[in-house]
Tab-separated table of C-alpha atoms in Angstrom:
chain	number	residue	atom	x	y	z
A	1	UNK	CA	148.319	88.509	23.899
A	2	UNK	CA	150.098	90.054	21.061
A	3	UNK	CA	151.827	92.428	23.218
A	4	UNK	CA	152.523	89.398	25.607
A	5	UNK	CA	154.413	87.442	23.204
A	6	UNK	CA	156.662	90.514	21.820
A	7	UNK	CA	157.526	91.137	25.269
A	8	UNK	CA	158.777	87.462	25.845
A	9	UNK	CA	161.061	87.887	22.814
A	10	UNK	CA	162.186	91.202	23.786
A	11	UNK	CA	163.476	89.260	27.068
A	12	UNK	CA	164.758	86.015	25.686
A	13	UNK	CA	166.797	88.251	23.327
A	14	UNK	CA	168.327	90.615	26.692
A	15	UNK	CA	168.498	86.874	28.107
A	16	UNK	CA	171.107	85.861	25.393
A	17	UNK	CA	172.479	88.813	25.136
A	18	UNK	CA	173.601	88.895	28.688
A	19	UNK	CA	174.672	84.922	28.473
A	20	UNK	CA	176.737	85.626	25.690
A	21	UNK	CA	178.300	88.236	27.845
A	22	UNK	CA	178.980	85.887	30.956
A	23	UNK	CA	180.637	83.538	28.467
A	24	UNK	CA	183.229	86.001	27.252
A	25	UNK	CA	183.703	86.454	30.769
A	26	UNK	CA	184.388	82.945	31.834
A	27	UNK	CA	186.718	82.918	29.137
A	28	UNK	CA	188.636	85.922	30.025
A	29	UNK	CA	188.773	84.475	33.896
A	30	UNK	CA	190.237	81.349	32.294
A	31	UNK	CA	192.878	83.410	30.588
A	32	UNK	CA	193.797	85.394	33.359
A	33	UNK	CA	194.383	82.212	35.204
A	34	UNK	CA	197.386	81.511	32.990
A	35	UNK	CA	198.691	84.590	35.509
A	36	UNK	CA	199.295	84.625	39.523
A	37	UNK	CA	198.057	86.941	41.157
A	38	UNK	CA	199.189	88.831	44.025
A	39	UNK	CA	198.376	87.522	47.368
A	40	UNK	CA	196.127	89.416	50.097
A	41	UNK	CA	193.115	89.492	52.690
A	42	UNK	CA	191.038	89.117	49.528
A	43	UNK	CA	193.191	86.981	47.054
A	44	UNK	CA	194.500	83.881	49.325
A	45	UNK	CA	195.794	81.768	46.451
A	46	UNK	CA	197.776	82.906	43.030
A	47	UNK	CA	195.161	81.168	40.684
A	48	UNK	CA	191.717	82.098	39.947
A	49	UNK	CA	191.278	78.389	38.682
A	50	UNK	CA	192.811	75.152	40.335
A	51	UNK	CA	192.639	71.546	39.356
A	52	UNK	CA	191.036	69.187	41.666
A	53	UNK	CA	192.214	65.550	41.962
A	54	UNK	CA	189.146	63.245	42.935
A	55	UNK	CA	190.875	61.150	45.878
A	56	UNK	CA	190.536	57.616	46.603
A	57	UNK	CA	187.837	56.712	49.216
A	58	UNK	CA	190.115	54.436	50.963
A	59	UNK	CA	189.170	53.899	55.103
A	60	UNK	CA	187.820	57.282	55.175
A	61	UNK	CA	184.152	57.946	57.220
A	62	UNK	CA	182.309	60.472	55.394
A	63	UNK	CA	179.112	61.744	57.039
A	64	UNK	CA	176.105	64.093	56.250
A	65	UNK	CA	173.120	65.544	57.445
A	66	UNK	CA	170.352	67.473	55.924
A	67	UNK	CA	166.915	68.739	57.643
A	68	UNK	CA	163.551	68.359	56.445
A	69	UNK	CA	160.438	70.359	57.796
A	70	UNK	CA	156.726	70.676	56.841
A	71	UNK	CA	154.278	73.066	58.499
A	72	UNK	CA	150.954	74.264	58.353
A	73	UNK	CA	148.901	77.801	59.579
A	74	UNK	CA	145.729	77.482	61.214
A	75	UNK	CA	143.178	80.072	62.784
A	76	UNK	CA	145.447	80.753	65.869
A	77	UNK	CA	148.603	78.637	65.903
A	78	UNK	CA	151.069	77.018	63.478
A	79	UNK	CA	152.271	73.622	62.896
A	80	UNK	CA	155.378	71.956	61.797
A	81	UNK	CA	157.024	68.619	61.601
A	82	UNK	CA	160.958	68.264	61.438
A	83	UNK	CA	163.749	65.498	61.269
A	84	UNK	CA	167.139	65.472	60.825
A	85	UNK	CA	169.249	62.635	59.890
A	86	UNK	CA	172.738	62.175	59.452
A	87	UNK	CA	174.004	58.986	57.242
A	88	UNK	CA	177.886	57.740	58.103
A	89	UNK	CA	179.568	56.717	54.483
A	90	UNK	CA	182.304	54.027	55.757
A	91	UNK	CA	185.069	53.208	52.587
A	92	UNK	CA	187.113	51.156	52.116
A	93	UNK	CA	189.786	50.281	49.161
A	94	UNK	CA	187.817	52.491	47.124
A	95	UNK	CA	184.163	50.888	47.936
A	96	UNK	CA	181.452	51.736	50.270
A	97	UNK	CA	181.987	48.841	53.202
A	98	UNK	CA	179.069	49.954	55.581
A	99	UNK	CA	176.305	52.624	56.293
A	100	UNK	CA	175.194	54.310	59.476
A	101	UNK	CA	172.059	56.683	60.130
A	102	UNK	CA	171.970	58.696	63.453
A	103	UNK	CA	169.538	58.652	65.221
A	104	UNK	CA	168.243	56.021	62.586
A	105	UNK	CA	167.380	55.389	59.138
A	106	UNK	CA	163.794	56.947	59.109
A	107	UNK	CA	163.118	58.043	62.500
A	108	UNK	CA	159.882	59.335	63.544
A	109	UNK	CA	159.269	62.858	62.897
A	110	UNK	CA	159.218	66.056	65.661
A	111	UNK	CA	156.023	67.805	66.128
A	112	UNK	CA	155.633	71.190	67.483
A	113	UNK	CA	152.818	73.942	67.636
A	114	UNK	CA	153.892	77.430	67.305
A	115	UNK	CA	151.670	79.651	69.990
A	116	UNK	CA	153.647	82.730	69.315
A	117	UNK	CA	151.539	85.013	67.086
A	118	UNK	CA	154.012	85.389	63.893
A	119	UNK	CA	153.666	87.534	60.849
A	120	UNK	CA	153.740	85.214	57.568
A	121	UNK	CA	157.396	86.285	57.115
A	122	UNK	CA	158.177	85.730	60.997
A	123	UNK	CA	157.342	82.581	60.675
A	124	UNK	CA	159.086	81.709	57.885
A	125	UNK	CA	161.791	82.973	59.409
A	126	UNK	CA	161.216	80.934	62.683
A	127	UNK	CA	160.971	77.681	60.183
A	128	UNK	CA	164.016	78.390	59.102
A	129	UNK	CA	165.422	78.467	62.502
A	130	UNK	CA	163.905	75.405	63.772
A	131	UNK	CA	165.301	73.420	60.957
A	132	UNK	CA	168.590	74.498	61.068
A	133	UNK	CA	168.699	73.854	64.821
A	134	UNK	CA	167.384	70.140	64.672
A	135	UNK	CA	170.036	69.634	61.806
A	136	UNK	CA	172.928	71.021	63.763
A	137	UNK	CA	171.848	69.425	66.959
A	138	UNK	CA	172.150	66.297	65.195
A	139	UNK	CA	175.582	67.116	63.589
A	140	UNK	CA	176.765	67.532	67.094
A	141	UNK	CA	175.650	64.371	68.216
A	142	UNK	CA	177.157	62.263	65.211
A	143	UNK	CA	180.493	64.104	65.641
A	144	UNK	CA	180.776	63.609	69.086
A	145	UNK	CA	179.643	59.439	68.557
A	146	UNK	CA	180.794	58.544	65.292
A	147	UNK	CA	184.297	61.163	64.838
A	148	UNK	CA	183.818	61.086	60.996
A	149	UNK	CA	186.797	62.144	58.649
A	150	UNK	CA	184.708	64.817	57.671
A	151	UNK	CA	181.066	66.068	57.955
A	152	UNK	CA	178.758	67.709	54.566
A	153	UNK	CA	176.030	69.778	56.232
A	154	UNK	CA	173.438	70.164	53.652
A	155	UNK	CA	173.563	74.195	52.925
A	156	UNK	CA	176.269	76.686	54.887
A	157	UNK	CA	178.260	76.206	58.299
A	158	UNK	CA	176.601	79.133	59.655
A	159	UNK	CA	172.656	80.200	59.834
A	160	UNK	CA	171.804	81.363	56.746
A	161	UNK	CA	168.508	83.070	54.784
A	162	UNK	CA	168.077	85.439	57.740
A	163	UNK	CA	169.308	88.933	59.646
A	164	UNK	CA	170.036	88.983	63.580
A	165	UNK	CA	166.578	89.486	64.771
A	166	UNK	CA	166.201	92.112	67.573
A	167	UNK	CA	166.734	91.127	71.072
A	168	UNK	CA	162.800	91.886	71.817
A	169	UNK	CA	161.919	89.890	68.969
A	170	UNK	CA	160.019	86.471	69.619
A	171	UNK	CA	162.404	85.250	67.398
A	172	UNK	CA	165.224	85.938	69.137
A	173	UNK	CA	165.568	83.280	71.985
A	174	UNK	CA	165.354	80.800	69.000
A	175	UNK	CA	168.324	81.932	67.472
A	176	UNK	CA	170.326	82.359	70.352
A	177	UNK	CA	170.088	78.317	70.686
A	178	UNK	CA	170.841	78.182	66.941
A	179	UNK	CA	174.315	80.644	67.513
A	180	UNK	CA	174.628	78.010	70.575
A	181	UNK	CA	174.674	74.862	68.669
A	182	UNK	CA	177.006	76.143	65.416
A	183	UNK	CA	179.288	77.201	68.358
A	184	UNK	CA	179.227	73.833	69.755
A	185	UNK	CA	179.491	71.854	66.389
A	186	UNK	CA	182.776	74.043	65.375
A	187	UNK	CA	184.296	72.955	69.053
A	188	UNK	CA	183.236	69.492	68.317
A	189	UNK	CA	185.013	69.041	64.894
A	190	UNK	CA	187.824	70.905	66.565
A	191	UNK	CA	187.918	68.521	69.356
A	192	UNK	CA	187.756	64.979	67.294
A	193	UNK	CA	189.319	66.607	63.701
A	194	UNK	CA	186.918	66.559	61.688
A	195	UNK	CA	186.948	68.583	58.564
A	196	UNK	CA	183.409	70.313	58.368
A	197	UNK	CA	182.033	72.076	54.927
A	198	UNK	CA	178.618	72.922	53.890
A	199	UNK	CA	177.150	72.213	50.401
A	200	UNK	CA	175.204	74.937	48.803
A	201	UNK	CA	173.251	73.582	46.131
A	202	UNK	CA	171.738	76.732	44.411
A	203	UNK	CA	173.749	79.217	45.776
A	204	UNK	CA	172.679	83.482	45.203
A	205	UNK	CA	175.934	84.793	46.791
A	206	UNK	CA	177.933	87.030	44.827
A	207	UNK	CA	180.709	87.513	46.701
A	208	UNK	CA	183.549	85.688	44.238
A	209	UNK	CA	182.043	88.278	41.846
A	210	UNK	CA	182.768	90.921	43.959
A	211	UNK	CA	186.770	89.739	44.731
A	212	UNK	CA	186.644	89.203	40.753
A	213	UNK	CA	185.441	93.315	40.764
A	214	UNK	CA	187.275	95.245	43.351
A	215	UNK	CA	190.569	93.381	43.833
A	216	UNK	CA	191.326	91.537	40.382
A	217	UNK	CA	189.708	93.678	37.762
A	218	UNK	CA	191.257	97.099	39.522
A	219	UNK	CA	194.643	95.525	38.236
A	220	UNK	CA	193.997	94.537	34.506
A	221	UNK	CA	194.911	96.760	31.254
A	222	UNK	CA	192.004	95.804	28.990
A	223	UNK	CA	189.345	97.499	27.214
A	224	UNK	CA	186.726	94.475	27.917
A	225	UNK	CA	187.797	95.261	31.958
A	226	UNK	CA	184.687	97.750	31.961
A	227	UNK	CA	182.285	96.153	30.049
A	228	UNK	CA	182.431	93.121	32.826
A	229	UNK	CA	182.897	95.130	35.910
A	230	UNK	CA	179.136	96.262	34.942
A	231	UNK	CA	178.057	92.875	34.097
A	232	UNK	CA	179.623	91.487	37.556
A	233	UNK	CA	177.939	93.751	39.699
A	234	UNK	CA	174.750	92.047	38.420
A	235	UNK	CA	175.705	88.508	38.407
A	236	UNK	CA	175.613	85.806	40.895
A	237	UNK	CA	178.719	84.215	40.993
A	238	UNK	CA	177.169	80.430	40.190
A	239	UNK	CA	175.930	82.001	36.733
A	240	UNK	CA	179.371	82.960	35.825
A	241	UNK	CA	181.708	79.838	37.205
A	242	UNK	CA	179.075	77.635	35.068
A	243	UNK	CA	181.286	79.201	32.137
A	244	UNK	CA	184.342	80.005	33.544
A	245	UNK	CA	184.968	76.430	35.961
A	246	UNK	CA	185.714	73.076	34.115
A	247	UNK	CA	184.623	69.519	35.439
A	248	UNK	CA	187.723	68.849	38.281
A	249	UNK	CA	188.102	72.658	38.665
A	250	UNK	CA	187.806	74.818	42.193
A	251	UNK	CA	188.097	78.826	42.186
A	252	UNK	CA	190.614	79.825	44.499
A	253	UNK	CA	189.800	80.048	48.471
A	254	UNK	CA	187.986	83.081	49.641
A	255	UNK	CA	186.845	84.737	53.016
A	256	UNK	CA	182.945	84.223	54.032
A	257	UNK	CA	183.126	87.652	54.911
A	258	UNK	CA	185.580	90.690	53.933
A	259	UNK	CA	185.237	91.756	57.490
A	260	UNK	CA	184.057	89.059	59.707
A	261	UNK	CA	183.855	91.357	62.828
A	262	UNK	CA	181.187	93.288	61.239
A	263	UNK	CA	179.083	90.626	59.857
A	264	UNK	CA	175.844	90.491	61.638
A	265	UNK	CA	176.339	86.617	62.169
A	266	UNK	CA	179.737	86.120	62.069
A	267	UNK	CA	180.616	88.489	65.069
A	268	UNK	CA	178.214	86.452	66.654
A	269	UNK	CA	180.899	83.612	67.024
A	270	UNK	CA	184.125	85.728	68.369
A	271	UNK	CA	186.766	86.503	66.166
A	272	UNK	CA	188.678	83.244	66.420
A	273	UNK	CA	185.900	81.274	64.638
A	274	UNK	CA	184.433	84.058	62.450
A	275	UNK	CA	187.851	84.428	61.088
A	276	UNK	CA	187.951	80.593	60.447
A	277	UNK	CA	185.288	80.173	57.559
A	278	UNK	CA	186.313	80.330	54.448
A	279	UNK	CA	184.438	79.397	50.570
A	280	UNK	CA	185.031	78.150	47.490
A	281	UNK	CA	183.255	77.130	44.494
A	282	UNK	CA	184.042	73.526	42.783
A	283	UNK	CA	182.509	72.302	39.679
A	284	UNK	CA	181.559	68.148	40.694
A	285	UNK	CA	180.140	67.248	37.543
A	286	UNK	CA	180.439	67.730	33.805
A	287	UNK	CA	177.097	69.284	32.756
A	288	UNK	CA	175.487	70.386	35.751
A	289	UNK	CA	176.536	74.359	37.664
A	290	UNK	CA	179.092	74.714	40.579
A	291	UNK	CA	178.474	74.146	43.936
A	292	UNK	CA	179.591	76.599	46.382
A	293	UNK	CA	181.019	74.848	49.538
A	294	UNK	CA	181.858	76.774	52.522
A	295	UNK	CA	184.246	75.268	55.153
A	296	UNK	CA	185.553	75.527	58.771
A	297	UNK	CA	189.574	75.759	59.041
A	298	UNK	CA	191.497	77.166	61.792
A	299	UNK	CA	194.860	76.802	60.089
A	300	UNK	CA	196.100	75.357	56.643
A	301	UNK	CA	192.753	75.993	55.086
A	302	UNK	CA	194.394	75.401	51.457
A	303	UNK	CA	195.419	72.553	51.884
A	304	UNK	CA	191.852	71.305	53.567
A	305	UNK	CA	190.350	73.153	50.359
A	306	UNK	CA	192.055	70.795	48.393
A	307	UNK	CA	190.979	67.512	50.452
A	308	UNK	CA	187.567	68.538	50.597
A	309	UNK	CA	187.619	68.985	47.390
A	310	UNK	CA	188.945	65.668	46.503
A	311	UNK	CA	186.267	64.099	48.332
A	312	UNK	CA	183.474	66.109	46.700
A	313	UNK	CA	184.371	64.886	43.486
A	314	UNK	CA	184.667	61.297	44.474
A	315	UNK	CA	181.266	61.205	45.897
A	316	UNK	CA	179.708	62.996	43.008
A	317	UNK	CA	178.308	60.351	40.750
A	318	UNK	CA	176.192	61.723	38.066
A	319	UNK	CA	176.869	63.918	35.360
A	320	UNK	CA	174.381	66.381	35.499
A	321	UNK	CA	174.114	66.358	39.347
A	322	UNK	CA	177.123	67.307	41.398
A	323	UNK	CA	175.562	66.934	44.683
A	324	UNK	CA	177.824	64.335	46.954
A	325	UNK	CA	176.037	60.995	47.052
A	326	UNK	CA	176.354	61.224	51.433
A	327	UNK	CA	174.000	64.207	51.124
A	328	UNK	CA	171.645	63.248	48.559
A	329	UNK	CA	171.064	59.987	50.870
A	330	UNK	CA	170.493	61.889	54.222
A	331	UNK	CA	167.907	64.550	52.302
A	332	UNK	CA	166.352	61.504	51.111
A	333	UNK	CA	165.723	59.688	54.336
A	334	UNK	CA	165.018	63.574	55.454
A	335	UNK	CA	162.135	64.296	53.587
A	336	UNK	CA	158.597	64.783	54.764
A	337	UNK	CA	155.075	64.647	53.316
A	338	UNK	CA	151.968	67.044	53.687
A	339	UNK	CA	150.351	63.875	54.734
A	340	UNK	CA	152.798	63.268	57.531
A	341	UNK	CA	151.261	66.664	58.439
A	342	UNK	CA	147.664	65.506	57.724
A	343	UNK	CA	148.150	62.916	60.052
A	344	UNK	CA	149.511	65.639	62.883
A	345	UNK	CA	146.778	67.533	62.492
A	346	UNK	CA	144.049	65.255	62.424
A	347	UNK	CA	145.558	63.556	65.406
A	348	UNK	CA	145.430	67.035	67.288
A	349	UNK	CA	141.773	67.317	66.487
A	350	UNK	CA	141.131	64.047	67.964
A	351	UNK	CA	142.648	65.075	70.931
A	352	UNK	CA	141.604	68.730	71.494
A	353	UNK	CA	138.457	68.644	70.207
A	354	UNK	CA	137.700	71.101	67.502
A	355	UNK	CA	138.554	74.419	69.223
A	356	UNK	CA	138.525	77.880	67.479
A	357	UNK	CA	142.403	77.531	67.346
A	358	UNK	CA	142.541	74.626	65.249
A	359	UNK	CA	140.514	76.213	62.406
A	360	UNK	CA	141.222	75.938	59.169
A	361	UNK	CA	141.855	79.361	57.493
A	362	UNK	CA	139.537	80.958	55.345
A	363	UNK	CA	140.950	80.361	52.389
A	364	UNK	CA	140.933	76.719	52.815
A	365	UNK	CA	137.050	76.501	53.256
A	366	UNK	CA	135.973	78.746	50.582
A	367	UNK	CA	132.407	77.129	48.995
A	368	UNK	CA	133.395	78.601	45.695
């Protein structure tokens, strides 16, 4: 145990060491603000940092939707239980008039069973897949019967936590309907003008790191230049806004993708729409970390930066938690419960009798 404990403080020492490092950091990007920078592919506005003026809510329909899923392996198959819901924010004069919930406010969960014989991480992937596609499905149909001012998805605009699988994959026909239905939701929000933007809560990218690196860096005379290229190339760019972003403030606007036409999900799309989504991060509340939001915008995307932005900040009503209010609703009404699986299950049993398939697994049965 001693040498347990003297390793602990050998890493909460590296651990404010490196903190200490990221703050100097933020600071220096805050500095270098004062500056414009030159415009390119990379760099599409002249500020690293930009105020944000929260907007008033005033007859504006804001919607969201977020997923939920629960699922469960047994001896030969797998089960899972999904909903979406989406949850229509109508304002007015600054107040909250009326609530809608598509399909409904707590509608009854999907079940499926999963005969395809995944590995552990297959599957995983598969869940993924599933929920993303009952979320987006749903995102379609609120768009198309609601036309909000704009649309939160709960997590990116484009499948996310996954690679293209390979076109022999079992995996594969399941992401070709979730490709399908982002396609379909961008020509939807096209179609009625909605603005649509995805929240990432807890975000890993480190691509606003990597702009900071290659394109801004490259161009500053300054002996602490070096000392935070290294530290960028191992930081995620949440862990460095949370110093360098204010409460109100946005980084500038940024490509998803350097090159969208070799992005293995991007090309997916066609160049007109992988060209079309774009990222920023925005700091909604005083002591909790940015939230990246990535967005959908065929043309003035600066200026739909800005009004997303605007509403992000309105909605976000707790200091500590900058996730809009429309979202934190529809994950709520989202959510399901192991027992809600219980219930499945047991159900199933009932039904099927109890075949080798619906076994419990080993590990599950153990009499020690």
């Amino acid at each position: 145990m001693k040498e347990f404990f003297k390793l602990t403080e050998e890493f909460a020492k590296k651990i404010i060491e490196i903190e200490n490092l990221r703050k100097r950091v933020g600071n220096f990007l805050r500095e270098l603000s004062k500056a414009s920078l030159s415009l390119d592919r990379e760099i599409l506005e002249e500020k690293i940092i930009i105020p944000v003026e929260r907007r008033d809510l005033e007859d504006l329909k804001i919607a969201g939707v977020d997923g939920g899923i629960v699922k469960h392996s047994l001896h030969g198959i797998d089960l899972m239980l999904l909903r979406a819901v989406g949850v229509i924010f109508y304002f007015k004069n600054n107040k909250l008039e009326k609530v809608d919930y598509w399909p409904e406010a707590l509608p009854a969960p999907i079940p499926k069973v999963i005969f395809d014989p995944f590995t552990d991480v297959e599957l995983e992937v598969n869940s993924n897949f599933e929920r993303q596609l009952v979320e987006v499905k749903n995102a379609v149909e609120l768009v198309e019967k609601f036309k909000p001012d704009i649309l939160f998805l709960d997590g990116s605009i484009i499948p996310h936590y996954t690679e293209r699988p390979a076109e022999h994959s079992l995996l594969f026909p399941t992401y070709r309907k979730l490709i399908e239905a982002y396609t379909e939701l961008f020509y939807k929000v096209r179609e009625s003008g909605t603005a649509l933007a995805g929240i990432i809560e807890d975000s890993r990218g480190t691509r606003f790191c990597e702009i900071v690196n290659q394109r801004i860096l490259a161009r500053v005379k300054d002996e602490i230049a070096t000392e935070i290229k290294l530290l960028l190339n191992r930081t995620r760019d949440t862990n460095l806004l949370t110093y360098a972003l204010k409460f109100g403030e946005r980084t500038f606007v940024f490509r998803y993708s350097s090159f969208p036409e070799q992005h293995p999900i991007l090309k997916e799309f066609g160049g007109k729409i992988a060209n079309s989504i774009f990222s920023f991060y925005l700091k909604t509340a005083e002591f909790d970390r940015p939230l990246r939001v990535d967005f959908f915008a065929e043309k003035e995307f600066i200026k739909l930066a800005n009004f997303i932005s605007s509403i992000l900040l309105a909605l976000a009503g707790h200091s500590s938690y900058g996730m809009p209010s429309v979202l934190i609703e529809a994950d709520q009404r989202a959510k399901l419960s192991e027992k809600d699986l219980e219930l499945f299950y047991h159900d199933l049993l009932a039904k099927a009798g109890n075949l080798a398939a619906l076994f419990l697994q080993r590990r599950e049965q153990r009499p020690f």
